[in-house]
Short mmCIF file of C-alpha atoms and ligand atoms in Angstrom, two decimals:
data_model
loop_
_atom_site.label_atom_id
_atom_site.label_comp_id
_atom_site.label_asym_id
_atom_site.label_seq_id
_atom_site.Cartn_x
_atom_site.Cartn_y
_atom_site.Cartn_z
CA UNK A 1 27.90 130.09 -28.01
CA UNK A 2 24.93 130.51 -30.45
CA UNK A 3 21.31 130.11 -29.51
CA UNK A 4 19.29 128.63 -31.73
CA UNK A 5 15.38 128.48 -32.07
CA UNK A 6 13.56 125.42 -32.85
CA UNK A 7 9.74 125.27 -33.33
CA UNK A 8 7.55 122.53 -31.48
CA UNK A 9 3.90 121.80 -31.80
CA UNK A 10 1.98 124.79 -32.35
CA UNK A 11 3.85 127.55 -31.09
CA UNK A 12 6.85 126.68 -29.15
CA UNK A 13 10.30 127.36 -29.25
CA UNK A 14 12.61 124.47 -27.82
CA UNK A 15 16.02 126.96 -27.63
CA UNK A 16 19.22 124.90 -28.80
CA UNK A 17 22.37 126.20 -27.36
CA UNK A 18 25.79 125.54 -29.48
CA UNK A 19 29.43 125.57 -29.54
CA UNK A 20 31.92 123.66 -31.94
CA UNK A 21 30.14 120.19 -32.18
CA UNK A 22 28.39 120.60 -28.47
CA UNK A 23 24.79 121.32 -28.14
CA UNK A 24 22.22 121.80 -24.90
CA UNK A 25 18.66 122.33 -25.54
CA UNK A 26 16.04 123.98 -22.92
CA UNK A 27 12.55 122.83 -22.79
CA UNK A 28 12.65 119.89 -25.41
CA UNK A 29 8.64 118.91 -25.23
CA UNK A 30 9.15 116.96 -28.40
CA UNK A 31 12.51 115.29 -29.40
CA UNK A 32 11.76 114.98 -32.73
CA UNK A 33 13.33 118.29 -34.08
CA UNK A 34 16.26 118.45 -31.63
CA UNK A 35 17.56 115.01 -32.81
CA UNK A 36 17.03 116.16 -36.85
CA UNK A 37 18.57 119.22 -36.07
CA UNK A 38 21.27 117.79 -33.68
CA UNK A 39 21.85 114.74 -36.97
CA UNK A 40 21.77 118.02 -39.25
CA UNK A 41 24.48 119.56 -37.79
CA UNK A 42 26.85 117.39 -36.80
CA UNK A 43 25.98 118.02 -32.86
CA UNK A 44 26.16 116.29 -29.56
CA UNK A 45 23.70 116.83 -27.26
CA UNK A 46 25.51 117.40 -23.80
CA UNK A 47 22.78 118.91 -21.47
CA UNK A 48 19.01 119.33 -21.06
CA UNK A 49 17.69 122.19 -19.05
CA UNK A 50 13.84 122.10 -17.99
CA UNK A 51 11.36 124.68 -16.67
CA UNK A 52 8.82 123.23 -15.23
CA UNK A 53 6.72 120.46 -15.56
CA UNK A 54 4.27 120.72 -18.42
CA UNK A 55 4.62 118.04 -21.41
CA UNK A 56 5.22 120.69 -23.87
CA UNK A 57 8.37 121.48 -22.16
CA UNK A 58 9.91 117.97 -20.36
CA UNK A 59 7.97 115.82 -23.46
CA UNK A 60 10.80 115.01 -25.15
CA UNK A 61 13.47 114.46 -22.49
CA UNK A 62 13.05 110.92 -22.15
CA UNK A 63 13.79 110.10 -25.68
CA UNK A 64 16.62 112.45 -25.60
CA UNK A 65 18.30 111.47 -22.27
CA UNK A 66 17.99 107.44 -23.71
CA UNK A 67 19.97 108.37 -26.40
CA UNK A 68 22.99 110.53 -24.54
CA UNK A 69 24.44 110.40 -21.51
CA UNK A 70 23.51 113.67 -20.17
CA UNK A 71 22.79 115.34 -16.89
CA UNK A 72 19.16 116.99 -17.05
CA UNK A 73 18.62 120.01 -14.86
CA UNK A 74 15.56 120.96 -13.95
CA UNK A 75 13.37 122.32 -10.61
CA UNK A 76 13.85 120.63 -7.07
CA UNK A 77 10.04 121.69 -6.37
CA UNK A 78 8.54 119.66 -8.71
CA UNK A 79 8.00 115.94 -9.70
CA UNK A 80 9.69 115.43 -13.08
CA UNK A 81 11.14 111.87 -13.09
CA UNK A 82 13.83 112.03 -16.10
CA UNK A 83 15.75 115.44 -14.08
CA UNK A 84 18.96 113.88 -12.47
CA UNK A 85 20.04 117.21 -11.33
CA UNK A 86 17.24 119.03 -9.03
CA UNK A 87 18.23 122.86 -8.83
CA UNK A 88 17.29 125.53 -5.95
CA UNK A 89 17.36 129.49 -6.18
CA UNK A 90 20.94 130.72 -6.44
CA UNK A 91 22.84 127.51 -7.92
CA UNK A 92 24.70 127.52 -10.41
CA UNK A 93 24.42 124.89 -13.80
CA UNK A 94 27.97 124.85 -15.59
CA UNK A 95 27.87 123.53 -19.14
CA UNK A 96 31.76 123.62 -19.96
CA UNK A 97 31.21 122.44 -23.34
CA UNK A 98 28.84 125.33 -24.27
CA UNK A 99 31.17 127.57 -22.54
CA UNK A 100 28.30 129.29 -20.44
CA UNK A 101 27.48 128.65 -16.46
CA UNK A 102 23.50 129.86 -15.50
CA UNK A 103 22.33 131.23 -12.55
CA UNK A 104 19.10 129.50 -11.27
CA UNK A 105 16.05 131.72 -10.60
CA UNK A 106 13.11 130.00 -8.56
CA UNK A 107 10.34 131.97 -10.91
CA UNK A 108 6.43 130.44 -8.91
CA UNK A 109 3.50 130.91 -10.59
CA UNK A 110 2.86 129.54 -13.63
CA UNK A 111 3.55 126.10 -11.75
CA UNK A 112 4.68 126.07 -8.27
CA UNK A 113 8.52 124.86 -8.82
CA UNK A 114 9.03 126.77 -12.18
CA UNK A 115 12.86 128.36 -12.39
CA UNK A 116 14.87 130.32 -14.86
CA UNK A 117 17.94 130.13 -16.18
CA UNK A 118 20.37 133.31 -16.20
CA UNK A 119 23.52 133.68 -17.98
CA UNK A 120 25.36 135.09 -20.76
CA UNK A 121 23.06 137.70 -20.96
CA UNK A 122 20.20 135.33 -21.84
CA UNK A 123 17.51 134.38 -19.71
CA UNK A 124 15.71 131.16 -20.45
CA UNK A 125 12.16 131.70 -18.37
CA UNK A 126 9.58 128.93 -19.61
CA UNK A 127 6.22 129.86 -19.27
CA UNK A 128 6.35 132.89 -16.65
CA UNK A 129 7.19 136.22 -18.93
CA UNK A 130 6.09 136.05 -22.47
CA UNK A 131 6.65 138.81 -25.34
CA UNK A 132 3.85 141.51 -24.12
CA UNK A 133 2.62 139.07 -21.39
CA UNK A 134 3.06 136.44 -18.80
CA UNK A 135 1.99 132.90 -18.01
CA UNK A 136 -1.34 131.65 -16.83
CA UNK A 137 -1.69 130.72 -13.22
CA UNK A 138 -2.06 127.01 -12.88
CA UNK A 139 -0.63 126.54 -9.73
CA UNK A 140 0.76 129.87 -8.27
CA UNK A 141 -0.92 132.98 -6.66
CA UNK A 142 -0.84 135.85 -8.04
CA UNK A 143 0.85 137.49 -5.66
CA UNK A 144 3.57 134.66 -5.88
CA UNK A 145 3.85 135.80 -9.83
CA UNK A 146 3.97 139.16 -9.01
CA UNK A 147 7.31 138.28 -6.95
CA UNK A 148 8.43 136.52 -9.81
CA UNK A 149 8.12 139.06 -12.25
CA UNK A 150 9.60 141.68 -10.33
CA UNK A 151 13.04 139.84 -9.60
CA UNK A 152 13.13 139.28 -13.54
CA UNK A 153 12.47 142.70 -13.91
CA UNK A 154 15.67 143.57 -11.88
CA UNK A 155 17.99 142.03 -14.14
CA UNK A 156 20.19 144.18 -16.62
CA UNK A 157 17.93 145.78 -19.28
CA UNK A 158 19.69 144.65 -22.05
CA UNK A 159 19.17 140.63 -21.03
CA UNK A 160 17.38 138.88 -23.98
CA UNK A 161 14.67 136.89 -22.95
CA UNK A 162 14.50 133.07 -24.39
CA UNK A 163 10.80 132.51 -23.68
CA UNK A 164 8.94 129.19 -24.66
CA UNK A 165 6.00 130.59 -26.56
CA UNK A 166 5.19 132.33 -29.50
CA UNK A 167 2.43 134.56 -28.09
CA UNK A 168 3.50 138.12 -28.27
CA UNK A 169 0.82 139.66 -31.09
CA UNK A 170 -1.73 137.82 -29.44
CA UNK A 171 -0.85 139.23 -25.95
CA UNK A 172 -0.12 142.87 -27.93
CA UNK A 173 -3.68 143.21 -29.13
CA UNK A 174 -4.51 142.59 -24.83
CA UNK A 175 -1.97 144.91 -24.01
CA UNK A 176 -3.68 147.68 -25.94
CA UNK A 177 -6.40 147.35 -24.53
CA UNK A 178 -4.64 147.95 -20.70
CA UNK A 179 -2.69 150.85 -22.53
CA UNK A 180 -4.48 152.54 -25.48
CA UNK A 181 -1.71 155.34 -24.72
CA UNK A 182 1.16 153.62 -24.06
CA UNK A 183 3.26 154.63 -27.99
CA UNK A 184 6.10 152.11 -27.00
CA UNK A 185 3.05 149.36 -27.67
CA UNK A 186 1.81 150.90 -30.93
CA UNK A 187 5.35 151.18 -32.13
CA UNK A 188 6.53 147.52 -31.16
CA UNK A 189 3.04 146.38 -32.16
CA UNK A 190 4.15 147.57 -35.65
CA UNK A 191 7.09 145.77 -35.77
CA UNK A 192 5.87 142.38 -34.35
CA UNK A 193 2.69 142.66 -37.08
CA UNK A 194 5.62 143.29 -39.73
CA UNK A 195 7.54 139.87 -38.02
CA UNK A 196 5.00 137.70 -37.98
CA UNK A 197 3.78 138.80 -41.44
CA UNK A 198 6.76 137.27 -42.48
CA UNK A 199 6.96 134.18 -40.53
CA UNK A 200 9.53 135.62 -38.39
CA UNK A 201 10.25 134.53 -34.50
CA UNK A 202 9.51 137.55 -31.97
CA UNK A 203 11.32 136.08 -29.40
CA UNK A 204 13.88 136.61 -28.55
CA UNK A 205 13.23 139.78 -27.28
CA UNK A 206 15.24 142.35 -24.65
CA UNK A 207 13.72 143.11 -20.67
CA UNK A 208 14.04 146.60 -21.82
CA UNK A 209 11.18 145.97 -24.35
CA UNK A 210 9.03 144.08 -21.50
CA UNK A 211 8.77 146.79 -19.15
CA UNK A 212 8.70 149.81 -21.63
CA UNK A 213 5.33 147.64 -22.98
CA UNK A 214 4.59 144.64 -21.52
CA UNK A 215 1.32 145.24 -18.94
CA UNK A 216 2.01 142.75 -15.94
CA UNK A 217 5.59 144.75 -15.50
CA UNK A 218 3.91 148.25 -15.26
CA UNK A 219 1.30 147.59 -12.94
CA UNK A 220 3.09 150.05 -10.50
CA UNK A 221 2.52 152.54 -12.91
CA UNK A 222 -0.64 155.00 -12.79
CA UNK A 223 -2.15 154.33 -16.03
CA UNK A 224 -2.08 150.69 -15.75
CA UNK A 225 -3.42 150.63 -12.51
CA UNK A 226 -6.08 153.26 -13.55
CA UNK A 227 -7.21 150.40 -16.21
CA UNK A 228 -7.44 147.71 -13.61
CA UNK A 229 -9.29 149.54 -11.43
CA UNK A 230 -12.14 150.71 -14.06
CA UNK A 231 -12.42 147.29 -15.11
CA UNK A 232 -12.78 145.67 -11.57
CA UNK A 233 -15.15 148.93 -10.52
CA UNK A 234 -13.05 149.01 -7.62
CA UNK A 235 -9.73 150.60 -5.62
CA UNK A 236 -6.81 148.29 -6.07
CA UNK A 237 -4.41 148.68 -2.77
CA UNK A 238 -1.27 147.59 -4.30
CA UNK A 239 0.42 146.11 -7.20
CA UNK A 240 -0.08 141.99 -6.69
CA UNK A 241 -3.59 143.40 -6.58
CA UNK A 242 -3.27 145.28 -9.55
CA UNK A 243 -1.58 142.36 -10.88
CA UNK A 244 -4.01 140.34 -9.77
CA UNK A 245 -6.51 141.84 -11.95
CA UNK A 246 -4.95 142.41 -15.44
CA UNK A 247 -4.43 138.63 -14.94
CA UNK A 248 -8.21 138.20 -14.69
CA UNK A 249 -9.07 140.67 -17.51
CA UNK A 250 -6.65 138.39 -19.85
CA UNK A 251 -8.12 135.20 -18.75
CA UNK A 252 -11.21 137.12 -20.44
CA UNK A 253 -9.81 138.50 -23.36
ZN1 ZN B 301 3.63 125.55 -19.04
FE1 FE B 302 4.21 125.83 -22.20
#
C-alpha cells in the first residue's frame, strides 16, 4: 500500500491510500483533487475515512460517496450525515482492497468525537497532533487533549504520523519560543526551513520526532514546564495544567 499526499485549500493534505487499481482517501474536504487524481491514475475509490467533523475534512464526501458505492467511516460521537459506518475506541476498519485493517483511537479535543486511525505503522490523526504542535480546542478540555495526546504518544516511536495540516514551521517558530534550548528543535527547524524552501510536504513525519520536539508532548518535562509557569506567573500542579497553558500561550502567539 502507498500513501499518497494530496493538497486541499490552503494547507491541507487529503492522504490517498493505494494498492493495484484500489484507492481510500482520509479527510477528503474537497473532492475535486481526489476524483482528478483518482481519473489520473486509473483508481477506484473503495473507502472514505473521516476525522471529525469540520468541512475541511468531511467537505468533499458527499460528492465522492454519490459517485461510488463506498462505506464511509467516521466518529460515532459526532453528527456527520454522509458516515454509514459510526466507529468507537478499539474497532477495527478493514479495507481488504488496500490490504491494511486500522485500529480506531477516540482522540477528544480538537472536537468532542474526533478519532484516529492506526495501522500499518501509519497513524492518520486529523486535527489533534500536528508537526511541532497540536490542534486548537473547539470543543474539548484541555485536560481531555492532554489524554489524547498521551495515548498517541504511547504508540511505537517509529509510527509516521499522517496529519491534516501543513503547519509545522509555523508551530516551530512557537515551539522555540517554549524551548530556546531544546537542539532537537533547532536541528529539525533546519530541516523543515530547507523543506518548505522547496515546496516540500513536512508531513509525514515519525512520533519519535514529536516528542523529541514537539512542546504539548514534553510538558512533563522540567524545562517545558519551567516556561509555562514564567509565562502564567504562577505554579502549575500537573501536566493537563501545564498543558493547559502552552495551549493558551499559542492561542497568543
Ligand atoms: Zn478541524
Ligand atoms: Fe482541519
Amino acid at each position: 500500500m502507498e500513501i499518497v499526499g494530496l493538497r486541499a485549500f490552503r494547507d491541507n493534505y487529503i492522504w490517498l491510500l493505494r494498492r493495484d487499481t484500489a484507492a481510500a482517501v482520509v479527510d477528503p474536504g474537497d473532492a475535486g483533487p481526489v476524483l482528478n487524481y483518482l481519473s489520473g491514475n486509473g483508481l477506484t475509490l473503495r473507502a472514505i475515512l473521516v476525522t471529525h467533523h469540520h468541512p475541511d475534512h468531511v467537505g468533499g464526501v458527499a460528492a465522492l460517496a454519490a459517485r461510488h458505492d463506498l462505506p464511509v467511516f467516521g466518529p460515532a460521537g459526532e453528527e456527520i450525515p454522509t458516515v454509514t459506518h459510526p466507529l468507537h475506541e478499539g474497532e477495527r476498519v478493514h479495507l481488504p482492497a488496500l490490504g491494511a485493517s486500522f485500529r480506531v483511537l477516540e482522540v477528544p479535543g480538537h472536537t468532542r468525537g474526533h478519532i484516529a486511525y492506526y495501522g500499518a505503522n501509519a497513524l492518520f490523526c486529523g486535527d489533534t497532533l500536528f508537526g511541532c504542535g497540536c490542534g486548537r480546542l473547539f470543543e474539548g478540555t484541555a485536560q481531555q487533549m492532554w489524554n489524547s495526546l498521551q495515548k498517541l504518544a504511547a504508540l511505537p516511536a517509529h509510527t509516521r504520523i499522517y496529519c491534516a495540516h501543513e503547519y509545522t514551521q509555523a508551530n516551530i517558530a512557537f515551539a522555540l519560543a517554549v524551548e530556546p534550548g531544546n537542539e532537537a528543535l533547532h536541528e529539525r527547524a533546519r530541516q523543515v526551513a530547507e523543506m518548505r524552501g522547496h515546496d516540500l510536504p513536512t508531513v509525514p513525519f515519525t512520533l519519535a520526532e514529536e516528542l523529541a520536539t514537539n512542546p504539548f508532548l514534553r510538558v512533563e518535562l522540567p524545562s517545558v514546564k519551567a516556561a509555562a509557569q514564567a509565562r502564567q506567573g504562577q505554579p502549575l500542579e500537573d501536566p493537563a495544567a501545564v498543558f493547559a497553558a502552552v495551549r493558551e500561550w499559542k492561542n497568543r502567539f
